[in-house]
Amino acid sequence: MNYKLTRIAPTPSGFLHLGNVFSFLLTKALAEKAGAKILLRIDDLDRERFRMEYLVDIFETLDFLEIPYHLGPKNPEDFLVNWTQLNRMDLYNKALDKLWERNLLFSCTCSRKKISQMDSSGYYLGHCLDRNIPKNRKEAAWRINTLQEELISIRDLKGNKTETILAENVAFFTVRKKDGMPSYQLSSLIDDLEFGVDMIVRGKDLYTSSLAQIFLAHSIGNQNFEKIGFHHHPLLKSEEGKKLSKSEGATSIRFWRENGKNLSEMFTMIGKLIGSPDPIESYEDFKKVVLSTI
Ligand SMILES: [Zn+2]
């Protein structure tokens, strides 16, 4: 199937690692196959974890990887002036207003600790749903009532639909955080709609987020989001089989660059981590191997 626009959506909350790079390269390969352009969309609303050096790292990594993109900030300065999500607060707030108007939100003052104490699953079970905490209460998060849920339909890149329901880990998910900022689920959805993204490539760990975002799109009365083609890829694990995390360690691309490693060595490493039967030394090798499995 052909698509128009996909995106690479890193967060400047840590140094990028091989797992991020794998996701970017896969996005590039799938975009080329589908004839889609690439938008660089940096999610910078996590103000507590935002650091300038992480932002710079995103641009240096994309440059190192030779991943061109067609739309988005050209450098950190351009990002801070023209592309920061802070510029789109009006859009996010409009969506939040709509959700309040439709009576779909409630305020929640539960702390993370309290939530984990209330149920051993750690999932939020709607404790504040009927407490009618005022909307403007300080230190209150806004959550969405997911009890109104219907079947959610999600498409893969071939256009095949799966009908499913929201997972427990996103029950009553947050749409505005306690600090007054829109949540990841809300800002990510609104941005994708705003830019006209029709193809999303992301890790399997975000599958339940994709469902939450389709649900959220319906809740604000938008039917376009469910037409998006999704691909959720397996997460790259370390050689010891551990989850990669944002760090300064051996899997960070900054470490890789600063130690004079070249791109071909990085592809060899990725080839090993994805268990490729054939050696991978270049983007072309990578593309051939990954597209043969999708
Ligand atoms: Zn609560």
GROMACS .gro file of C-alpha atoms in nm, residues 18-282:
model
  265
   18LEU     CA    1   2.065   0.137   1.909
   19GLY     CA    2   1.700   0.050   1.966
   20ASN     CA    3   1.594   0.402   1.860
   21VAL     CA    4   1.823   0.381   1.561
   22PHE     CA    5   1.676   0.046   1.459
   23SER     CA    6   1.329   0.203   1.470
   24PHE     CA    7   1.439   0.506   1.262
   25LEU     CA    8   1.607   0.290   0.999
   26LEU     CA    9   1.306   0.062   0.977
   27THR     CA   10   1.082   0.367   0.938
   28LYS     CA   11   1.303   0.487   0.654
   29ALA     CA   12   1.295   0.147   0.480
   30LEU     CA   13   0.917   0.116   0.511
   31ALA     CA   14   0.867   0.477   0.400
   32GLU     CA   15   1.071   0.414   0.086
   33LYS     CA   16   0.872   0.100   0.013
   34ALA     CA   17   0.540   0.284   0.058
   35GLY     CA   18   0.644   0.605  -0.120
   36ALA     CA   19   0.595   0.805   0.201
   37LYS     CA   20   0.780   1.117   0.308
   38ILE     CA   21   0.932   1.143   0.655
   39LEU     CA   22   0.853   1.407   0.915
   40LEU     CA   23   1.091   1.462   1.205
   41ARG     CA   24   0.863   1.522   1.500
   42ILE     CA   25   1.036   1.573   1.831
   43ASP     CA   26   0.820   1.527   2.141
   44ASP     CA   27   0.948   1.778   2.395
   45LEU     CA   28   0.662   1.819   2.639
   46ASP     CA   29   0.830   1.617   2.912
   47ARG     CA   30   0.981   1.937   3.048
   48GLU     CA   31   1.137   1.772   3.352
   49ARG     CA   32   1.353   1.539   3.148
   50PHE     CA   33   1.422   1.773   2.854
   51ARG     CA   34   1.789   1.860   2.813
   52MET     CA   35   1.953   2.060   2.539
   53GLU     CA   36   2.227   1.801   2.490
   54TYR     CA   37   1.963   1.534   2.422
   55LEU     CA   38   1.808   1.758   2.158
   56VAL     CA   39   2.146   1.812   1.993
   57ASP     CA   40   2.205   1.435   2.007
   58ILE     CA   41   1.892   1.375   1.794
   59PHE     CA   42   2.024   1.587   1.509
   60GLU     CA   43   2.376   1.446   1.534
   61THR     CA   44   2.243   1.091   1.533
   62LEU     CA   45   2.023   1.144   1.227
   63ASP     CA   46   2.318   1.302   1.052
   64PHE     CA   47   2.546   1.013   1.149
   65LEU     CA   48   2.289   0.763   1.022
   66GLU     CA   49   2.243   0.954   0.699
   67ILE     CA   50   1.868   0.956   0.749
   68PRO     CA   51   1.725   1.240   0.547
   69TYR     CA   52   1.378   1.367   0.633
   70HIS     CA   53   1.152   1.582   0.424
   71LEU     CA   54   0.969   1.784   0.683
   72GLY     CA   55   1.063   1.916   1.026
   73PRO     CA   56   1.329   2.120   1.206
   74LYS     CA   57   1.668   2.152   1.039
   75ASN     CA   58   1.868   2.195   1.360
   76PRO     CA   59   1.816   2.249   1.735
   77GLU     CA   60   1.771   2.625   1.698
   78ASP     CA   61   1.512   2.585   1.424
   79PHE     CA   62   1.336   2.330   1.645
   80LEU     CA   63   1.322   2.559   1.949
   81VAL     CA   64   1.181   2.850   1.749
   82ASN     CA   65   0.951   2.687   1.497
   83TRP     CA   66   0.878   2.325   1.586
   84THR     CA   67   0.860   2.283   1.963
   85GLN     CA   68   0.537   2.130   2.085
   86LEU     CA   69   0.497   2.435   2.309
   87ASN     CA   70   0.394   2.619   1.990
   88ARG     CA   71   0.098   2.384   1.953
   89MET     CA   72  -0.047   2.421   2.302
   90ASP     CA   73  -0.360   2.587   2.157
   91LEU     CA   74  -0.434   2.278   1.951
   92TYR     CA   75  -0.390   2.047   2.249
   93ASN     CA   76  -0.604   2.269   2.470
   94LYS     CA   77  -0.878   2.282   2.208
   95ALA     CA   78  -0.890   1.903   2.204
   96LEU     CA   79  -0.902   1.897   2.586
   97ASP     CA   80  -1.189   2.150   2.585
   98LYS     CA   81  -1.379   1.932   2.342
   99LEU     CA   82  -1.333   1.629   2.565
  100TRP     CA   83  -1.464   1.824   2.867
  101GLU     CA   84  -1.761   1.947   2.662
  102ARG     CA   85  -1.841   1.590   2.574
  103ASN     CA   86  -1.827   1.500   2.940
  104LEU     CA   87  -1.556   1.244   2.889
  105LEU     CA   88  -1.294   1.369   3.136
  106PHE     CA   89  -1.252   1.367   3.511
  107SER     CA   90  -0.992   1.508   3.746
  108CYS     CA   91  -0.773   1.274   3.942
  109THR     CA   92  -0.550   1.357   4.236
  110CYS     CA   93  -0.415   1.007   4.296
  111SER     CA   94  -0.041   0.976   4.328
  112ARG     CA   95   0.148   0.700   4.152
  113LYS     CA   96   0.211   0.544   4.492
  114LYS     CA   97  -0.156   0.548   4.581
  115ILE     CA   98  -0.250   0.389   4.249
  116SER     CA   99  -0.007   0.104   4.302
  117GLN     CA  100  -0.140   0.055   4.656
  118MET     CA  101  -0.506   0.049   4.547
  119ASP     CA  102  -0.464  -0.246   4.316
  120SER     CA  103  -0.181  -0.496   4.299
  121SER     CA  104  -0.196  -0.487   3.920
  122GLY     CA  105  -0.072  -0.127   3.932
  123TYR     CA  106  -0.344  -0.031   3.684
  124TYR     CA  107  -0.567   0.266   3.751
  125LEU     CA  108  -0.921   0.143   3.809
  126GLY     CA  109  -1.106   0.474   3.795
  127HIS     CA  110  -1.091   0.569   4.162
  128CYS     CA  111  -1.170   0.938   4.098
  129LEU     CA  112  -1.431   0.883   3.827
  130ASP     CA  113  -1.727   0.974   4.049
  131ARG     CA  114  -1.547   1.202   4.295
  132ASN     CA  115  -1.625   1.514   4.091
  133ILE     CA  116  -1.298   1.683   4.173
  134PRO     CA  117  -1.309   2.031   4.020
  135LYS     CA  118  -1.140   2.065   3.683
  136ASN     CA  119  -0.909   2.336   3.805
  137ARG     CA  120  -0.794   2.168   4.124
  138LYS     CA  121  -0.420   2.215   4.165
  139GLU     CA  122  -0.206   1.907   4.113
  140ALA     CA  123  -0.489   1.718   3.945
  141ALA     CA  124  -0.439   1.516   3.630
  142TRP     CA  125  -0.717   1.486   3.374
  143ARG     CA  126  -0.814   1.136   3.277
  144ILE     CA  127  -1.053   1.006   3.016
  145ASN     CA  128  -1.344   0.780   3.096
  146THR     CA  129  -1.266   0.466   2.900
  147LEU     CA  130  -1.585   0.291   3.011
  148GLN     CA  131  -1.758   0.441   2.705
  149GLU     CA  132  -1.535   0.217   2.500
  150GLU     CA  133  -1.645   0.036   2.188
  151LEU     CA  134  -1.442  -0.198   1.970
  152ILE     CA  135  -1.129  -0.032   1.840
  153SER     CA  136  -1.025  -0.102   1.487
  154ILE     CA  137  -0.655  -0.085   1.400
  155ARG     CA  138  -0.496  -0.139   1.059
  156ASP     CA  139  -0.160  -0.281   0.967
  157LEU     CA  140   0.044  -0.146   0.676
  158LYS     CA  141  -0.129  -0.380   0.433
  159GLY     CA  142  -0.464  -0.235   0.534
  160ASN     CA  143  -0.578  -0.543   0.728
  161LYS     CA  144  -0.804  -0.447   1.016
  162THR     CA  145  -0.803  -0.595   1.365
  163GLU     CA  146  -1.084  -0.521   1.606
  164THR     CA  147  -0.990  -0.518   1.969
  165ILE     CA  148  -1.046  -0.346   2.303
  166LEU     CA  149  -0.830  -0.117   2.513
  167ALA     CA  150  -0.569  -0.287   2.726
  168GLU     CA  151  -0.580  -0.253   3.104
  169ASN     CA  152  -0.259  -0.054   3.119
  170VAL     CA  153  -0.431   0.233   2.939
  171ALA     CA  154  -0.764   0.221   3.124
  172PHE     CA  155  -0.864   0.578   3.217
  173PHE     CA  156  -0.540   0.704   3.063
  174THR     CA  157  -0.418   1.056   3.136
  175VAL     CA  158  -0.478   1.328   2.879
  176ARG     CA  159  -0.339   1.616   3.081
  177LYS     CA  160  -0.066   1.570   3.337
  178LYS     CA  161  -0.050   1.721   3.684
  179ASP     CA  162   0.190   1.986   3.560
  180GLY     CA  163  -0.078   2.114   3.321
  181MET     CA  164   0.091   1.976   3.011
  182PRO     CA  165  -0.096   1.753   2.767
  183SER     CA  166  -0.001   1.388   2.803
  184TYR     CA  167   0.202   1.196   2.548
  185GLN     CA  168  -0.113   1.019   2.421
  186LEU     CA  169  -0.289   1.348   2.352
  187SER     CA  170  -0.002   1.547   2.203
  188SER     CA  171   0.118   1.259   1.988
  189LEU     CA  172  -0.230   1.206   1.845
  190ILE     CA  173  -0.298   1.575   1.782
  191ASP     CA  174   0.039   1.621   1.612
  192ASP     CA  175  -0.008   1.321   1.385
  193LEU     CA  176  -0.351   1.451   1.284
  194GLU     CA  177  -0.223   1.806   1.239
  195PHE     CA  178   0.063   1.704   1.010
  196GLY     CA  179  -0.145   1.452   0.814
  197VAL     CA  180   0.057   1.144   0.911
  198ASP     CA  181  -0.097   0.829   0.761
  199MET     CA  182   0.169   0.570   0.846
  200ILE     CA  183   0.312   0.502   1.192
  201VAL     CA  184   0.609   0.277   1.265
  202ARG     CA  185   0.683   0.226   1.634
  203GLY     CA  186   0.789  -0.039   1.885
  204LYS     CA  187   0.556  -0.314   2.008
  205ASP     CA  188   0.574  -0.153   2.352
  206LEU     CA  189   0.357   0.125   2.209
  207TYR     CA  190   0.084  -0.101   2.070
  208THR     CA  191  -0.152  -0.027   2.359
  209SER     CA  192  -0.074   0.344   2.313
  210SER     CA  193  -0.180   0.317   1.950
  211LEU     CA  194  -0.513   0.172   2.066
  212ALA     CA  195  -0.548   0.449   2.325
  213GLN     CA  196  -0.483   0.711   2.058
  214ILE     CA  197  -0.740   0.563   1.819
  215PHE     CA  198  -0.987   0.566   2.108
  216LEU     CA  199  -0.894   0.928   2.182
  217ALA     CA  200  -0.936   1.028   1.817
  218HIS     CA  201  -1.292   0.887   1.825
  219SER     CA  202  -1.355   1.072   2.149
  220ILE     CA  203  -1.275   1.408   1.988
  221GLY     CA  204  -1.486   1.313   1.687
  222ASN     CA  205  -1.205   1.242   1.442
  223GLN     CA  206  -1.237   0.932   1.223
  224ASN     CA  207  -0.911   0.982   1.030
  225PHE     CA  208  -0.678   0.828   1.280
  226GLU     CA  209  -0.816   0.480   1.234
  227LYS     CA  210  -0.728   0.497   0.865
  228ILE     CA  211  -0.360   0.512   0.958
  229GLY     CA  212  -0.147   0.210   0.872
  230PHE     CA  213   0.052   0.092   1.175
  231HIS     CA  214   0.358  -0.124   1.205
  232HIS     CA  215   0.467  -0.225   1.557
  233HIS     CA  216   0.813  -0.374   1.545
  234PRO     CA  217   0.984  -0.599   1.801
  235LEU     CA  218   1.215  -0.416   2.038
  236LEU     CA  219   1.586  -0.453   1.990
  237LYS     CA  220   1.747  -0.625   2.287
  238SER     CA  221   2.107  -0.615   2.401
  239GLU     CA  222   2.337  -0.912   2.337
  240GLU     CA  223   2.251  -1.032   2.687
  241GLY     CA  224   1.885  -1.017   2.592
  242LYS     CA  225   1.812  -0.712   2.804
  243LYS     CA  226   1.593  -0.418   2.715
  244LEU     CA  227   1.791  -0.122   2.582
  245SER     CA  228   1.739   0.201   2.769
  246LYS     CA  229   1.841   0.558   2.719
  247SER     CA  230   2.183   0.574   2.868
  248GLU     CA  231   2.537   0.682   2.811
  249GLY     CA  232   2.655   0.323   2.789
  250ALA     CA  233   2.783   0.117   2.502
  251THR     CA  234   2.452   0.112   2.318
  252SER     CA  235   2.417   0.490   2.302
  253ILE     CA  236   2.490   0.632   1.960
  254ARG     CA  237   2.682   0.919   2.114
  255PHE     CA  238   2.925   0.671   2.267
  256TRP     CA  239   2.942   0.502   1.928
  257ARG     CA  240   3.025   0.826   1.746
  258GLU     CA  241   3.272   0.948   2.005
  259ASN     CA  242   3.467   0.625   1.989
  260GLY     CA  243   3.526   0.662   1.620
  261LYS     CA  244   3.306   0.373   1.514
  262ASN     CA  245   3.171   0.397   1.166
  263LEU     CA  246   2.830   0.333   1.025
  264SER     CA  247   2.914  -0.007   0.883
  265GLU     CA  248   3.021  -0.134   1.229
  266MET     CA  249   2.691  -0.012   1.363
  267PHE     CA  250   2.497  -0.199   1.097
  268THR     CA  251   2.694  -0.514   1.178
  269MET     CA  252   2.593  -0.476   1.542
  270ILE     CA  253   2.228  -0.422   1.453
  271GLY     CA  254   2.243  -0.727   1.224
  272LYS     CA  255   2.367  -0.935   1.518
  273LEU     CA  256   2.100  -0.803   1.753
  274ILE     CA  257   1.816  -0.876   1.512
  275GLY     CA  258   1.960  -1.221   1.447
  276SER     CA  259   2.002  -1.167   1.076
  277PRO     CA  260   2.117  -1.485   0.897
  278ASP     CA  261   2.316  -1.272   0.651
  279PRO     CA  262   2.577  -1.017   0.755
  280ILE     CA  263   2.456  -0.658   0.746
  281GLU     CA  264   2.709  -0.389   0.664
  282SER     CA  265   2.511  -0.111   0.508
   0.00000   0.00000   0.00000
